[in-house]
Amino acid sequence: MWKQTEGSRAVAETVAHCRPEVIAAYPISPQTHIVEELSRLVRSGTLDPCEYVNVESEFAAMSMCIGASAAGARAYTATASQGLLYMVEALYNASGLGLPVVMTVANRAIGAPINIWNDHSDSMSQRDSGWIQLYARDNQEAADLHPQAFRLAEELSLPVMVCMDGFVLTHAWERIDVPDQERVDAFLPPFEPRQVLDPAEPVSIGAMVGPDAFTEVRYLAHAKQTQALEAIPRVSAEFGEVFGRVSGGLVHPYACEDADTVVVSLGSVCGTVCDVVDEMRERGVRIGALAVTSFRPFPLEEVRAVLGGARRVVVLERAFSVGVGGIVSANVRTALSGIRLDGHTVVAGLGGRAITKASLHRLFDDALAGRLGELTFLDLDTGLVERELARMARTRRSGPSAENILRDVGSNR
Amino acid sequence: MSGARQVKFYQVGSLAAGNRLLAPALRSGQADPDRSNALTCGHRACQGCGEALGARYVLDAAQRASGGKVIAVNATGCLEVFSTPYPETSWQLPWLHSLFGNAPAVAAGVAAALRAQGRTDVRVIGQGGDGGTVDIGLGCLSGMFERDDDVLYVCYDNEAYMNTGVQRSGATPPAARTATTQTGAPFGQGKSLPLIAMAHGIPYVATATVAGLRDLEAKVHRAMGMRGARYLHVLVPCPLGWGTASHDTVRVARLAERCGLFPVFEAVDGEVTDVTPIRRRIPVEEYLRPQKRYAHLFEPEVRTDVIARLQRAADRNVARFGLAEEEAP
Ligand code: SF4
């Protein structure tokens, strides 16, 4: 159903149409509008039967989803940032137990310094948690990815994280075709658990496993993610048949066929990158863009197929691995092993800093002109950083860096 | 319920004979050869483990009270480790272990699922040791209480982290030696989870010990007859951690009751409604002496000052809960 609506509301309504039976909710910005709307939908009886539980922490939220899923119920929660980190232990547990929980992550930076705005530090930190991770490019896709997430999760018995950029998507209003009940029902069959707590057929779930079998059990997690590489495009195609649009899948190349330079990115910035690609193409630059929708599993073959023919790859990342650099880049490099080309990691949009078309134009021009290094922090104010580094070198008790830098920002104005 | 295997009987003599004199409905669930035997033999608990004994009574009673329709959620700890080294399991009922600190939330999740599925006949038990309950799991437990989730949570309290090698927990009593309180746990620290549970105003809170197994069964039955968040705190001596003989587990639990250090009571809606009065009260010293964790109170010299403080704590319990026989309500 087409409507002018907020990203969070579209996601909440779509999730409701997926008929979750247990929703565990703990509020954190910028995820709040999703759980608020779901609360309303359950309270009004629109979503029924469903147990909506206000829990006391994200750790409890994920734990409750674990219990609900093991009891054979379709379970859902949403979180962001610190909340995702607070549930980490349970996150690994859900995937280790093979429980098909679906969770929306309203991507947000991680403190300190505390910051409520968007980047991908939260979900990227959980890339090894065993969850499938899908990144939405826009709100239509954010909504559409949820029925697909439940399909994938339940087919593979693996939890799925749908990542949507906090505020940029969650709080943006636009025209969205919210997947309606009838079509979601046609697309998403009822949950048939692979394992279930049932007094009629008692099983023990979560037994201790020693060195004799641990490797095999863990390998299965990898094998299931490998199966997801086949399932994700198939489910996306089936979604396309029911809903008549392209959403989800592993990767989305844009103007890549003849491109010398390809820009890899995830999430909402993909749209901006495509706009810049269009503008540069008008100038005759052979540039393309590759959106990675499935970051876990990472589609090595598909990425290699798109990038293998390029001369230059720029990976635009909204998070980084402190002490080494790119996270997505490292995965792209694995995909390209044995292929020689110029690779650039660009860390951009941290803590909500806007990634503007002007900055991207400058960046890509630098790349084309051979002026771009291996690791770049887009729009980094080096003056500010150098002042603080000098202060730290000068005095032992230089004080809290964040406050020092903020003071410098203030005095610069 | 799996009744496929005939259970073995270890209990002979007067108790079993006593059971035979009772009407079948009044007999202990354990006297029934067709009992569910939720935690079957072959597990790896230490000889004389109070937790294994307590858990079997609790779960068998719960199964009896619900027609066998019980799902158990277990926190990490001895009970989890000794019962399920892969690929063997001692559990004859549906059982889920997730993490150390989340059993109450996982159990609440199971209960929510059952409610959404309309399966009101299936009941949920959450269980863990004192570390998983009073320390790392307290946040989740408090949330479960506060929401009045339909879960019976059972804490098997052996007063320290036994699974990791006897370190102090928030339930370790003062003066007890653990691997992290070499000279005895400090006074003035620690918490009483039954009182914290009562402060939540939940429908049912009770304490019990493995010395009063019929009382324990009765409390499980009462709890299973109610809905909402219910809490049962069972004292389960640990021969390894307490430094007691394996054949003394029940005796030591009885001494804990009889000296007043472990009050046995029931509370409904946050108010104490019943206590088990102490017949023939004993001085705390009689309870402390057989336990190596208190050996430093008796050697090289008798620490009358510390023992007196513990005695005062027991006296306070007796006064507070009205445990003296003549004061009993
Ligand atoms: S260490 Fe204690 S609680 Fe653990 S199995 Fe042995 S006796 Fe039981």
Coordinates of C-alpha atoms in Angstrom, one line a residue, chain B residues 2 45 71 85 88 99-100 115 142 163 190 195 212-214 223 293 298 308 326:
Chain B
S2 CA 9.1 -39.9 29.4
A45 CA 27.4 -34.1 39.6
I71 CA 9.7 -26.6 29.8
P85 CA 28.0 -32.8 28.3
E88 CA 24.6 -36.9 26.5
L99 CA 23.6 -18.0 29.0
F100 CA 24.7 -17.4 32.5
R115 CA 0.9 -17.4 25.5
S142 CA 14.0 -8.4 38.4
N163 CA 31.1 -24.5 38.8
G190 CA 25.5 -9.9 50.1
L195 CA 13.3 -10.6 50.3
G212 CA 12.7 -30.7 53.8
L213 CA 12.0 -32.5 50.5
R214 CA 8.3 -33.0 51.2
A223 CA 3.6 -22.5 43.0
R293 CA 34.7 -23.4 54.6
F298 CA 37.8 -23.1 64.9
A308 CA 28.9 -14.7 68.0
E326 CA 6.2 -20.9 70.4

